[in-house]
């Protein structure tokens, strides 16, 4: 109890509260700018945290990452450009709802689900973090192979339109993921003699090219003025929220649970959590045909998982010092720098820092409501600003965002090339999201497969030798066979209904 009271004193002081407020504003700005990510925002904060006490330093990182994940939904809704990778899972739904004059309503549900998911994940972090961390540590390369394959399969099944085109889009992403050094031989693959490609293709420039630059090219390649979004002043932020919460509260709980569990897996993070939650929600929905066409239910599924995934990623980071995602990978370094050594002993520290961290998580998600509401109300700048002015500004941010990842002009050229290819694919109705997920998970898939084959001396049955691995493998195979099972069931049902009665 004494440690908890010390934690309260560390948080509820003028310095820490001002830092939380300033970090919330900074997180909204970074998340709302296409090309700038939550990870980049946290990385930019690290030099500043050198001069802060431990509690304000961690508070700045937690608040910034939570706000940036939500703010990524703003350009996704108004411009069809995800501000952060986790927004890409439901960008079609958000943007199509905006075209129906329901932009603020959509962002209001994004905000509520983000706050709910963040608080849910924080409660899990506080009460059951040791247990979740133990489950996460049981995942070996066999389990990660099936988890990556599950995410890739979901990207095809949740895509709108032709699944063949979705599969081809996924193959493009997987092809990009093979660029770089081969993990087995160390030989360069598809680098064309360019040293900057030795480390592979970063997904941030590709995401910027596929969504932001693609949207820019489509805008300048079309003279249709009807592309402007309708702006309705009567579109309320929270007016429809009670109705949506009443209808989709199970989706909020399920999405938050999935986000926390996936986030607790080292290396998974909020991006994969959003995709899997969206796919699971679509599979269990009674209106699955509406997903991707401007449906609030899909937004509830994925946006609940976003922020809960951030909280879940802190579980292995705090308990075992294993980063759950790229953000916590940065955070671990900050924790060591501030004398908070991640590991089981961190919970036995009598200074109250761990309780201060938990309190900061709650405050960061609660302050998201007023700051997020203000951001939504002021986001009409995307509508009121003429596109001829807005688009060049976005292009500048895209170039800066692509360059700042590795300080490499090669990433800018990659963004331009991918944007040109994406604009051609978009005109042929190819979905972009599977390609992004293929690039993100392709390396995990390959490395997990090769590591597993080395461990098992090439025995493919070893992928089913562990209980969790066998369960995930069975789930993936069942997902692949689901179209055939559905067709067989419909055919059986049709024949049974039209079967002629026997004449006695």
Tab-separated table of C-alpha atoms in Angstrom:
chain	number	residue	atom	x	y	z
A	1	UNK	CA	0.000	0.000	0.000
A	2	UNK	CA	2.892	2.337	0.767
A	3	UNK	CA	4.378	1.716	-2.696
A	4	UNK	CA	1.001	2.531	-4.286
A	5	UNK	CA	0.797	5.844	-2.393
A	6	UNK	CA	4.331	6.651	-3.539
A	7	UNK	CA	3.206	5.931	-7.110
A	8	UNK	CA	0.323	8.400	-6.727
A	9	UNK	CA	2.719	11.085	-5.520
A	10	UNK	CA	5.040	10.467	-8.473
A	11	UNK	CA	2.211	10.932	-10.988
A	12	UNK	CA	-0.079	13.578	-9.504
A	13	UNK	CA	2.307	16.516	-9.543
A	14	UNK	CA	2.559	19.530	-11.818
A	15	UNK	CA	5.562	18.306	-13.835
A	16	UNK	CA	4.173	14.852	-14.689
A	17	UNK	CA	0.677	16.142	-15.484
A	18	UNK	CA	2.064	18.837	-17.809
A	19	UNK	CA	4.213	16.206	-19.540
A	20	UNK	CA	1.171	13.938	-20.049
A	21	UNK	CA	-0.832	16.825	-21.543
A	22	UNK	CA	1.997	17.940	-23.847
A	23	UNK	CA	2.694	14.338	-24.937
A	24	UNK	CA	-1.000	13.884	-25.780
A	25	UNK	CA	-0.936	16.917	-28.086
A	26	UNK	CA	2.317	15.721	-29.679
A	27	UNK	CA	0.908	12.221	-30.172
A	28	UNK	CA	-2.214	13.544	-31.892
A	29	UNK	CA	-0.128	15.630	-34.282
A	30	UNK	CA	2.260	12.814	-35.216
A	31	UNK	CA	-0.494	10.214	-35.599
A	32	UNK	CA	-2.631	12.497	-37.766
A	33	UNK	CA	0.189	13.218	-40.213
A	34	UNK	CA	0.410	10.536	-42.920
A	35	UNK	CA	3.869	8.980	-42.965
A	36	UNK	CA	4.661	9.597	-39.292
A	37	UNK	CA	4.076	6.642	-36.961
A	38	UNK	CA	3.716	6.048	-33.226
A	39	UNK	CA	7.136	4.371	-33.191
A	40	UNK	CA	8.693	7.423	-34.830
A	41	UNK	CA	7.006	9.696	-32.274
A	42	UNK	CA	8.433	7.652	-29.392
A	43	UNK	CA	11.876	7.607	-30.995
A	44	UNK	CA	11.793	11.405	-31.294
A	45	UNK	CA	10.984	11.649	-27.581
A	46	UNK	CA	13.928	9.547	-26.390
A	47	UNK	CA	16.533	12.360	-26.441
A	48	UNK	CA	14.134	14.585	-24.478
A	49	UNK	CA	13.575	11.883	-21.830
A	50	UNK	CA	17.299	12.015	-20.972
A	51	UNK	CA	16.576	15.210	-19.050
A	52	UNK	CA	13.408	13.971	-17.297
A	53	UNK	CA	12.818	12.063	-14.107
A	54	UNK	CA	11.776	8.403	-14.585
A	55	UNK	CA	8.027	8.908	-14.107
A	56	UNK	CA	7.568	11.866	-16.519
A	57	UNK	CA	9.820	10.141	-19.063
A	58	UNK	CA	7.736	6.951	-19.117
A	59	UNK	CA	4.510	9.016	-18.962
A	60	UNK	CA	5.547	10.899	-22.108
A	61	UNK	CA	6.175	7.669	-24.036
A	62	UNK	CA	2.983	5.923	-22.895
A	63	UNK	CA	0.755	8.929	-23.642
A	64	UNK	CA	2.327	9.678	-27.015
A	65	UNK	CA	2.013	6.108	-28.290
A	66	UNK	CA	-1.628	5.784	-27.176
A	67	UNK	CA	-2.660	9.099	-28.753
A	68	UNK	CA	-0.746	8.470	-31.992
A	69	UNK	CA	-2.479	5.132	-32.561
A	70	UNK	CA	-5.907	6.788	-32.263
A	71	UNK	CA	-4.957	9.873	-34.285
A	72	UNK	CA	-3.955	7.643	-37.197
A	73	UNK	CA	-7.678	7.137	-37.783
A	74	UNK	CA	-8.203	10.823	-38.659
A	75	UNK	CA	-6.425	10.876	-42.068
A	76	UNK	CA	-7.672	7.331	-42.679
A	77	UNK	CA	-11.247	8.589	-42.348
A	78	UNK	CA	-10.979	11.848	-44.263
A	79	UNK	CA	-8.273	11.086	-46.829
A	80	UNK	CA	-8.218	7.272	-47.102
A	81	UNK	CA	-4.597	7.454	-45.888
A	82	UNK	CA	-3.822	5.519	-42.659
A	83	UNK	CA	-1.872	7.700	-40.255
A	84	UNK	CA	-0.381	4.582	-38.621
A	85	UNK	CA	-0.088	0.976	-39.910
A	86	UNK	CA	-2.708	-0.301	-37.448
A	87	UNK	CA	-5.340	1.935	-39.105
A	88	UNK	CA	-4.866	0.160	-42.444
A	89	UNK	CA	-7.039	-2.792	-41.357
A	90	UNK	CA	-10.259	-0.748	-41.483
A	91	UNK	CA	-9.339	2.246	-43.644
A	92	UNK	CA	-11.961	1.326	-46.262
A	93	UNK	CA	-14.774	1.270	-43.718
A	94	UNK	CA	-13.721	4.592	-42.178
A	95	UNK	CA	-13.345	6.422	-45.480
A	96	UNK	CA	-16.572	5.102	-46.986
A	97	UNK	CA	-18.479	6.158	-43.864
A	98	UNK	CA	-16.966	9.627	-44.282
A	99	UNK	CA	-18.311	9.710	-47.838
A	100	UNK	CA	-21.746	9.112	-46.333
A	101	UNK	CA	-21.338	12.214	-44.189
A	102	UNK	CA	-20.587	10.206	-41.024
A	103	UNK	CA	-16.927	11.128	-40.503
A	104	UNK	CA	-17.288	12.528	-36.986
A	105	UNK	CA	-19.557	9.656	-35.961
A	106	UNK	CA	-16.895	7.231	-37.185
A	107	UNK	CA	-14.066	8.991	-35.369
A	108	UNK	CA	-16.207	9.184	-32.240
A	109	UNK	CA	-16.515	5.390	-32.199
A	110	UNK	CA	-12.790	5.111	-32.952
A	111	UNK	CA	-12.122	7.263	-29.906
A	112	UNK	CA	-14.465	5.389	-27.568
A	113	UNK	CA	-13.156	1.985	-28.669
A	114	UNK	CA	-9.541	3.148	-28.356
A	115	UNK	CA	-10.142	4.379	-24.807
A	116	UNK	CA	-12.018	1.191	-23.878
A	117	UNK	CA	-9.341	-1.030	-25.396
A	118	UNK	CA	-6.554	0.893	-23.691
A	119	UNK	CA	-8.229	0.677	-20.264
A	120	UNK	CA	-9.025	-3.010	-20.800
A	121	UNK	CA	-5.431	-3.774	-21.742
A	122	UNK	CA	-4.162	-1.802	-18.762
A	123	UNK	CA	-6.346	-3.803	-16.365
A	124	UNK	CA	-4.939	-7.012	-17.857
A	125	UNK	CA	-1.427	-5.579	-17.552
A	126	UNK	CA	-1.964	-4.789	-13.868
A	127	UNK	CA	-3.656	-7.997	-12.739
A	128	UNK	CA	-2.524	-10.860	-14.950
A	129	UNK	CA	0.708	-9.695	-16.585
A	130	UNK	CA	2.877	-12.504	-15.127
A	131	UNK	CA	0.499	-15.196	-16.413
A	132	UNK	CA	0.234	-13.654	-19.888
A	133	UNK	CA	4.002	-13.291	-20.092
A	134	UNK	CA	4.436	-16.996	-19.289
A	135	UNK	CA	2.053	-17.904	-22.128
A	136	UNK	CA	3.913	-15.612	-24.508
A	137	UNK	CA	7.239	-17.240	-23.626
A	138	UNK	CA	5.859	-20.636	-24.652
A	139	UNK	CA	5.733	-19.441	-28.246
A	140	UNK	CA	8.619	-20.810	-30.268
A	141	UNK	CA	9.361	-20.523	-33.988
A	142	UNK	CA	6.698	-23.183	-34.696
A	143	UNK	CA	3.942	-21.082	-33.129
A	144	UNK	CA	5.156	-17.869	-34.748
A	145	UNK	CA	5.109	-19.549	-38.164
A	146	UNK	CA	1.439	-20.462	-37.792
A	147	UNK	CA	0.576	-17.068	-36.286
A	148	UNK	CA	2.178	-15.281	-39.246
A	149	UNK	CA	0.440	-17.626	-41.672
A	150	UNK	CA	-2.861	-16.989	-39.899
A	151	UNK	CA	-2.413	-13.226	-40.279
A	152	UNK	CA	-1.568	-13.570	-43.980
A	153	UNK	CA	-4.546	-15.840	-44.597
A	154	UNK	CA	-6.851	-13.420	-42.810
A	155	UNK	CA	-5.732	-10.594	-45.105
A	156	UNK	CA	-7.109	-12.510	-48.092
A	157	UNK	CA	-10.394	-13.558	-46.524
A	158	UNK	CA	-11.242	-10.085	-45.181
A	159	UNK	CA	-10.505	-8.318	-48.475
A	160	UNK	CA	-13.345	-6.934	-50.535
A	161	UNK	CA	-13.740	-8.181	-54.102
A	162	UNK	CA	-11.745	-10.888	-55.825
A	163	UNK	CA	-9.758	-13.143	-53.525
A	164	UNK	CA	-7.474	-13.940	-56.445
A	165	UNK	CA	-6.490	-10.268	-56.659
A	166	UNK	CA	-6.081	-10.175	-52.877
A	167	UNK	CA	-3.782	-13.218	-53.119
A	168	UNK	CA	-1.704	-11.578	-55.878
A	169	UNK	CA	-1.455	-8.405	-53.791
A	170	UNK	CA	-0.254	-10.518	-50.866
A	171	UNK	CA	2.385	-12.116	-53.105
A	172	UNK	CA	3.730	-8.656	-53.966
A	173	UNK	CA	4.163	-7.936	-50.263
A	174	UNK	CA	5.845	-11.292	-49.672
A	175	UNK	CA	8.174	-10.632	-52.611
A	176	UNK	CA	9.201	-7.303	-51.097
A	177	UNK	CA	9.861	-9.038	-47.771
A	178	UNK	CA	12.514	-11.249	-49.413
A	179	UNK	CA	14.690	-8.252	-50.317
A	180	UNK	CA	17.875	-8.163	-48.241
A	181	UNK	CA	20.288	-10.711	-46.833
A	182	UNK	CA	19.230	-14.351	-46.764
A	183	UNK	CA	19.141	-15.530	-43.148
A	184	UNK	CA	20.647	-18.926	-44.009
A	185	UNK	CA	23.457	-18.131	-46.441
A	186	UNK	CA	23.946	-14.414	-45.829
A	187	UNK	CA	23.749	-13.827	-49.576
A	188	UNK	CA	22.034	-10.639	-50.806
A	189	UNK	CA	18.684	-11.117	-52.537
A	190	UNK	CA	17.103	-8.641	-54.995
A	191	UNK	CA	19.324	-5.794	-53.756
A	192	UNK	CA	20.583	-4.851	-57.279
A	193	UNK	CA	23.873	-3.777	-55.769
A	194	UNK	CA	22.259	-1.092	-53.591
A	195	UNK	CA	23.798	-1.181	-50.075
A	196	UNK	CA	20.702	0.368	-48.451
A	197	UNK	CA	18.641	-2.671	-49.495
A	198	UNK	CA	20.884	-5.099	-47.607
A	199	UNK	CA	18.726	-4.635	-44.519
A	200	UNK	CA	15.510	-5.219	-46.437
A	201	UNK	CA	12.610	-2.978	-47.414
A	202	UNK	CA	11.102	-1.021	-44.529
A	203	UNK	CA	7.315	-1.225	-44.457
A	204	UNK	CA	6.837	2.485	-43.609
A	205	UNK	CA	7.936	3.828	-47.045
A	206	UNK	CA	5.912	1.061	-48.705
A	207	UNK	CA	2.828	1.912	-46.643
A	208	UNK	CA	3.228	5.607	-47.459
A	209	UNK	CA	3.572	4.798	-51.141
A	210	UNK	CA	0.643	2.385	-51.286
A	211	UNK	CA	-1.813	4.564	-49.419
A	212	UNK	CA	-0.684	8.201	-49.325
A	213	UNK	CA	1.159	8.525	-52.638
A	214	UNK	CA	-1.397	6.308	-54.349
A	215	UNK	CA	-4.174	8.617	-53.153
A	216	UNK	CA	-2.227	11.640	-54.387
A	217	UNK	CA	-1.782	10.097	-57.839
A	218	UNK	CA	-5.442	9.147	-58.050
A	219	UNK	CA	-6.403	12.700	-57.088
A	220	UNK	CA	-4.182	14.390	-59.660
A	221	UNK	CA	-5.052	11.788	-62.271
A	222	UNK	CA	-8.767	12.485	-61.955
A	223	UNK	CA	-10.636	15.642	-62.846
A	224	UNK	CA	-13.711	14.502	-61.003
A	225	UNK	CA	-14.505	17.202	-58.466
A	226	UNK	CA	-17.001	14.866	-56.831
A	227	UNK	CA	-14.155	13.282	-54.928
A	228	UNK	CA	-14.527	15.925	-52.224
A	229	UNK	CA	-15.967	14.514	-49.034
A	230	UNK	CA	-19.366	15.781	-47.912
A	231	UNK	CA	-19.121	17.862	-44.784
A	232	UNK	CA	-22.209	17.907	-42.583
A	233	UNK	CA	-22.174	20.326	-39.660
A	234	UNK	CA	-24.890	18.265	-37.957
A	235	UNK	CA	-22.660	15.183	-37.935
A	236	UNK	CA	-22.237	14.659	-34.170
A	237	UNK	CA	-19.229	12.956	-32.584
A	238	UNK	CA	-20.992	10.973	-29.857
A	239	UNK	CA	-24.711	11.208	-30.749
A	240	UNK	CA	-24.848	7.714	-32.291
A	241	UNK	CA	-22.287	6.229	-29.893
A	242	UNK	CA	-24.793	4.819	-27.324
A	243	UNK	CA	-26.627	2.962	-30.089
A	244	UNK	CA	-23.416	1.506	-31.496
A	245	UNK	CA	-22.116	0.543	-28.043
A	246	UNK	CA	-25.393	-1.226	-27.243
A	247	UNK	CA	-25.243	-3.130	-30.525
A	248	UNK	CA	-21.525	-3.946	-30.595
A	249	UNK	CA	-20.366	-4.150	-26.965
A	250	UNK	CA	-19.417	-7.855	-27.420
A	251	UNK	CA	-17.179	-6.758	-30.307
A	252	UNK	CA	-15.458	-4.221	-28.052
A	253	UNK	CA	-14.733	-6.856	-25.414
A	254	UNK	CA	-13.623	-9.445	-27.976
A	255	UNK	CA	-11.419	-6.953	-29.847
A	256	UNK	CA	-9.823	-5.741	-26.615
A	257	UNK	CA	-9.168	-9.325	-25.517
A	258	UNK	CA	-7.610	-10.264	-28.848
A	259	UNK	CA	-5.534	-7.087	-28.852
A	260	UNK	CA	-4.171	-7.759	-25.369
A	261	UNK	CA	-3.335	-11.389	-26.130
A	262	UNK	CA	-1.682	-10.655	-29.479
A	263	UNK	CA	0.113	-7.634	-28.034
A	264	UNK	CA	1.599	-9.808	-25.281
A	265	UNK	CA	3.300	-11.972	-27.911
A	266	UNK	CA	6.842	-10.668	-28.462
A	267	UNK	CA	7.130	-8.980	-31.835
A	268	UNK	CA	3.418	-9.052	-32.669
A	269	UNK	CA	2.161	-5.599	-31.666
A	270	UNK	CA	-0.970	-3.559	-32.316
A	271	UNK	CA	-0.775	-3.791	-36.113
A	272	UNK	CA	-1.226	-7.573	-36.259
A	273	UNK	CA	-3.766	-7.383	-33.420
A	274	UNK	CA	-5.947	-5.018	-35.468
A	275	UNK	CA	-5.870	-7.298	-38.522
A	276	UNK	CA	-6.666	-10.471	-36.592
A	277	UNK	CA	-9.429	-8.788	-34.571
A	278	UNK	CA	-10.993	-7.442	-37.780
A	279	UNK	CA	-10.857	-10.893	-39.383
A	280	UNK	CA	-12.320	-12.646	-36.325
A	281	UNK	CA	-15.069	-10.034	-36.089
A	282	UNK	CA	-15.968	-10.485	-39.732
A	283	UNK	CA	-16.051	-14.256	-39.372
A	284	UNK	CA	-18.445	-14.086	-36.412
A	285	UNK	CA	-20.614	-11.235	-37.692
A	286	UNK	CA	-24.154	-11.693	-38.978
A	287	UNK	CA	-23.452	-8.903	-41.480
A	288	UNK	CA	-20.048	-10.015	-42.718
A	289	UNK	CA	-20.930	-8.934	-46.266
A	290	UNK	CA	-20.955	-5.308	-45.063
A	291	UNK	CA	-17.356	-5.372	-43.823
A	292	UNK	CA	-15.171	-3.135	-45.973
A	293	UNK	CA	-18.147	-1.245	-47.413
A	294	UNK	CA	-18.517	1.361	-44.666
A	295	UNK	CA	-19.621	-0.651	-41.630
A	296	UNK	CA	-19.167	0.509	-38.028
A	297	UNK	CA	-18.867	-3.037	-36.666
A	298	UNK	CA	-15.507	-3.624	-38.347
A	299	UNK	CA	-14.184	-0.365	-36.939
A	300	UNK	CA	-15.255	-1.400	-33.427
A	301	UNK	CA	-13.493	-4.749	-33.796
A	302	UNK	CA	-10.129	-3.404	-34.916
A	303	UNK	CA	-9.895	-0.065	-33.084
A	304	UNK	CA	-10.606	-1.823	-29.762
A	305	UNK	CA	-7.633	-4.075	-30.448
A	306	UNK	CA	-5.243	-1.213	-31.338
A	307	UNK	CA	-4.745	0.373	-27.955
A	308	UNK	CA	-5.242	-2.829	-25.967
A	309	UNK	CA	-2.412	-4.261	-28.064
A	310	UNK	CA	-0.146	-1.427	-26.907
A	311	UNK	CA	-0.885	-2.213	-23.260
A	312	UNK	CA	-0.445	-5.931	-23.882
A	313	UNK	CA	2.965	-5.348	-25.459
A	314	UNK	CA	4.205	-4.015	-22.111
A	315	UNK	CA	3.581	-7.388	-20.447
A	316	UNK	CA	6.664	-9.235	-21.755
A	317	UNK	CA	8.621	-5.953	-21.722
A	318	UNK	CA	8.095	-5.395	-17.990
A	319	UNK	CA	8.125	-8.969	-16.710
A	320	UNK	CA	10.915	-10.465	-18.835
A	321	UNK	CA	12.544	-7.562	-20.654
A	322	UNK	CA	11.361	-8.902	-24.028
A	323	UNK	CA	9.866	-6.199	-26.297
A	324	UNK	CA	6.309	-6.853	-27.384
A	325	UNK	CA	6.603	-4.416	-30.298
A	326	UNK	CA	8.855	-1.727	-31.733
A	327	UNK	CA	7.640	0.847	-29.193
A	328	UNK	CA	8.463	-1.277	-26.153
A	329	UNK	CA	11.817	-2.115	-27.738
A	330	UNK	CA	12.633	1.581	-27.404
A	331	UNK	CA	11.032	1.737	-23.964
A	332	UNK	CA	13.242	-1.037	-22.560
A	333	UNK	CA	16.288	1.101	-23.257
A	334	UNK	CA	14.662	4.055	-21.499
A	335	UNK	CA	13.752	1.849	-18.515
A	336	UNK	CA	17.351	0.694	-18.120
A	337	UNK	CA	18.535	4.277	-18.458
A	338	UNK	CA	16.173	5.349	-15.659
A	339	UNK	CA	17.187	2.508	-13.322
A	340	UNK	CA	14.011	0.419	-13.841
A	341	UNK	CA	15.531	-2.896	-14.902
A	342	UNK	CA	12.800	-4.954	-16.638
A	343	UNK	CA	12.279	-8.365	-15.081
A	344	UNK	CA	10.389	-10.071	-12.245
A	345	UNK	CA	12.177	-7.915	-9.669
A	346	UNK	CA	10.584	-4.777	-11.085
A	347	UNK	CA	7.363	-5.673	-9.243
A	348	UNK	CA	9.245	-5.940	-5.954
A	349	UNK	CA	10.732	-2.461	-6.213
A	350	UNK	CA	9.572	-0.450	-3.209
A	351	UNK	CA	10.027	2.964	-4.853
A	352	UNK	CA	6.503	2.954	-6.327
A	353	UNK	CA	7.705	3.356	-9.933
A	354	UNK	CA	5.794	0.320	-11.195
A	355	UNK	CA	2.562	1.632	-9.650
A	356	UNK	CA	3.274	5.050	-11.138
A	357	UNK	CA	3.579	3.356	-14.527
A	358	UNK	CA	0.197	1.651	-14.117
A	359	UNK	CA	-1.446	4.919	-13.051
A	360	UNK	CA	0.074	6.675	-16.075
A	361	UNK	CA	-1.491	4.068	-18.360
A	362	UNK	CA	-4.936	4.817	-16.941
A	363	UNK	CA	-4.420	8.584	-17.198
A	364	UNK	CA	-3.059	8.361	-20.765
A	365	UNK	CA	-6.191	6.551	-21.931
A	366	UNK	CA	-8.583	8.780	-19.984
A	367	UNK	CA	-7.033	12.010	-21.279
A	368	UNK	CA	-7.539	10.608	-24.753
A	369	UNK	CA	-11.264	11.428	-24.480
A	370	UNK	CA	-11.037	15.242	-24.186
A	371	UNK	CA	-7.919	15.611	-26.347
A	372	UNK	CA	-9.301	13.191	-28.944
A	373	UNK	CA	-12.654	14.985	-28.982
A	374	UNK	CA	-10.919	18.304	-29.612
A	375	UNK	CA	-8.878	16.689	-32.397
A	376	UNK	CA	-12.025	15.327	-34.063
A	377	UNK	CA	-13.770	18.706	-33.885
A	378	UNK	CA	-10.763	20.441	-35.433
A	379	UNK	CA	-10.162	17.705	-38.017
A	380	UNK	CA	-12.559	19.429	-40.415
A	381	UNK	CA	-9.426	21.193	-41.660
A	382	UNK	CA	-9.065	18.135	-43.916
A	383	UNK	CA	-12.431	19.063	-45.455
A	384	UNK	CA	-12.243	22.848	-45.493
A	385	UNK	CA	-8.692	23.022	-46.849
A	386	UNK	CA	-8.744	22.851	-50.660
A	387	UNK	CA	-7.267	19.622	-51.933
A	388	UNK	CA	-4.896	21.538	-54.231
A	389	UNK	CA	-3.280	22.974	-51.101
A	390	UNK	CA	-3.629	19.941	-48.835
A	391	UNK	CA	-2.170	17.343	-51.183
A	392	UNK	CA	1.245	19.029	-51.721
A	393	UNK	CA	1.568	19.445	-47.940
A	394	UNK	CA	0.817	15.733	-47.471
A	395	UNK	CA	3.376	14.906	-50.173
A	396	UNK	CA	6.026	16.855	-48.241
A	397	UNK	CA	5.213	14.953	-45.038
A	398	UNK	CA	5.319	11.670	-46.988
A	399	UNK	CA	8.811	12.406	-48.270
A	400	UNK	CA	10.003	13.452	-44.808
A	401	UNK	CA	8.395	10.374	-43.223
A	402	UNK	CA	9.968	7.988	-45.736
A	403	UNK	CA	13.414	9.603	-45.475
A	404	UNK	CA	13.486	9.863	-41.674
A	405	UNK	CA	13.154	6.099	-41.065
A	406	UNK	CA	16.755	5.344	-42.043
A	407	UNK	CA	17.887	8.793	-43.227
A	408	UNK	CA	18.149	7.234	-46.665
A	409	UNK	CA	17.134	8.640	-50.043
A	410	UNK	CA	16.649	5.023	-51.149
A	411	UNK	CA	13.505	4.837	-49.008
A	412	UNK	CA	12.142	7.889	-50.822
A	413	UNK	CA	12.690	6.201	-54.185
A	414	UNK	CA	11.035	3.050	-52.843
A	415	UNK	CA	8.031	5.125	-51.765
A	416	UNK	CA	7.770	6.739	-55.221
A	417	UNK	CA	8.111	3.421	-57.068
A	418	UNK	CA	5.590	1.637	-54.848
A	419	UNK	CA	3.180	4.561	-55.148
A	420	UNK	CA	3.331	4.391	-58.947
A	421	UNK	CA	2.750	0.616	-58.946
A	422	UNK	CA	-0.027	0.931	-56.351
A	423	UNK	CA	-1.867	3.528	-58.446
A	424	UNK	CA	-1.933	1.078	-61.370
A	425	UNK	CA	-3.101	-1.788	-59.149
A	426	UNK	CA	-5.768	0.406	-57.537
A	427	UNK	CA	-7.251	1.212	-60.950
A	428	UNK	CA	-7.539	-2.557	-61.489
A	429	UNK	CA	-9.305	-2.984	-58.110
A	430	UNK	CA	-6.408	-4.720	-56.363
A	431	UNK	CA	-6.598	-4.312	-52.565
A	432	UNK	CA	-3.535	-2.694	-50.991
A	433	UNK	CA	-3.841	-4.021	-47.437
A	434	UNK	CA	-2.721	-7.649	-48.165
A	435	UNK	CA	0.501	-6.352	-49.714
A	436	UNK	CA	1.308	-4.333	-46.582
A	437	UNK	CA	0.625	-7.293	-44.321
A	438	UNK	CA	2.688	-9.558	-46.593
A	439	UNK	CA	5.664	-7.234	-46.209
A	440	UNK	CA	5.216	-6.937	-42.428
A	441	UNK	CA	4.777	-10.661	-41.745
A	442	UNK	CA	6.837	-12.078	-44.602
A	443	UNK	CA	10.135	-11.890	-42.712
A	444	UNK	CA	8.573	-13.436	-39.599
A	445	UNK	CA	7.094	-16.231	-41.714
A	446	UNK	CA	10.375	-17.049	-43.447
A	447	UNK	CA	12.582	-16.807	-40.359
A	448	UNK	CA	10.183	-18.901	-38.266
A	449	UNK	CA	9.930	-21.555	-40.968
A	450	UNK	CA	13.671	-21.828	-41.510
A	451	UNK	CA	14.400	-21.883	-37.774
A	452	UNK	CA	11.794	-24.597	-37.251
A	453	UNK	CA	13.175	-26.713	-40.079
A	454	UNK	CA	16.668	-26.489	-38.585
A	455	UNK	CA	15.392	-27.527	-35.166
A	456	UNK	CA	13.432	-30.489	-36.533
A	457	UNK	CA	15.962	-31.613	-39.185
A	458	UNK	CA	13.413	-30.954	-41.932
A	459	UNK	CA	10.496	-32.823	-40.337
A	460	UNK	CA	7.297	-31.011	-41.361
A	461	UNK	CA	5.223	-32.942	-38.812
A	462	UNK	CA	7.110	-31.113	-36.072
A	463	UNK	CA	4.894	-28.103	-36.784
A	464	UNK	CA	2.084	-30.103	-35.157
A	465	UNK	CA	4.166	-31.606	-32.339
A	466	UNK	CA	3.438	-28.884	-29.759
A	467	UNK	CA	-0.074	-28.276	-28.384
A	468	UNK	CA	-0.253	-24.535	-29.171
A	469	UNK	CA	1.404	-25.020	-32.555
A	470	UNK	CA	-1.002	-27.844	-33.436
A	471	UNK	CA	-3.984	-25.719	-32.427
A	472	UNK	CA	-2.857	-22.760	-34.522
A	473	UNK	CA	-2.052	-25.051	-37.446
A	474	UNK	CA	-5.497	-26.639	-37.297
A	475	UNK	CA	-7.062	-23.149	-37.208
A	476	UNK	CA	-5.128	-22.063	-40.306
A	477	UNK	CA	-6.048	-25.207	-42.243
A	478	UNK	CA	-9.686	-24.839	-41.193
A	479	UNK	CA	-9.620	-21.247	-42.453
A	480	UNK	CA	-8.249	-22.400	-45.804
A	481	UNK	CA	-10.922	-25.077	-46.097
A	482	UNK	CA	-13.766	-22.823	-44.919
A	483	UNK	CA	-14.905	-21.870	-48.481
A	484	UNK	CA	-15.148	-25.549	-49.447
A	485	UNK	CA	-16.912	-26.410	-46.184
A	486	UNK	CA	-19.349	-23.536	-46.703
A	487	UNK	CA	-20.071	-24.604	-50.288
A	488	UNK	CA	-20.589	-28.219	-49.249
A	489	UNK	CA	-22.914	-27.171	-46.434
A	490	UNK	CA	-24.988	-24.928	-48.720
A	491	UNK	CA	-25.208	-27.686	-51.326
A	492	UNK	CA	-26.273	-30.223	-48.711
A	493	UNK	CA	-28.860	-27.823	-47.283
A	494	UNK	CA	-30.197	-27.025	-50.758
A	495	UNK	CA	-30.517	-30.702	-51.664
A	496	UNK	CA	-32.232	-31.542	-48.381
A	497	UNK	CA	-34.785	-28.790	-48.872
A	498	UNK	CA	-35.622	-29.800	-52.439
A	499	UNK	CA	-35.471	-33.522	-51.952
A	500	UNK	CA	-38.659	-35.131	-53.226
A	501	UNK	CA	-40.765	-36.818	-50.532
A	502	UNK	CA	-40.947	-40.586	-50.668
A	503	UNK	CA	-44.214	-42.174	-51.819
A	504	UNK	CA	-45.382	-44.731	-49.303
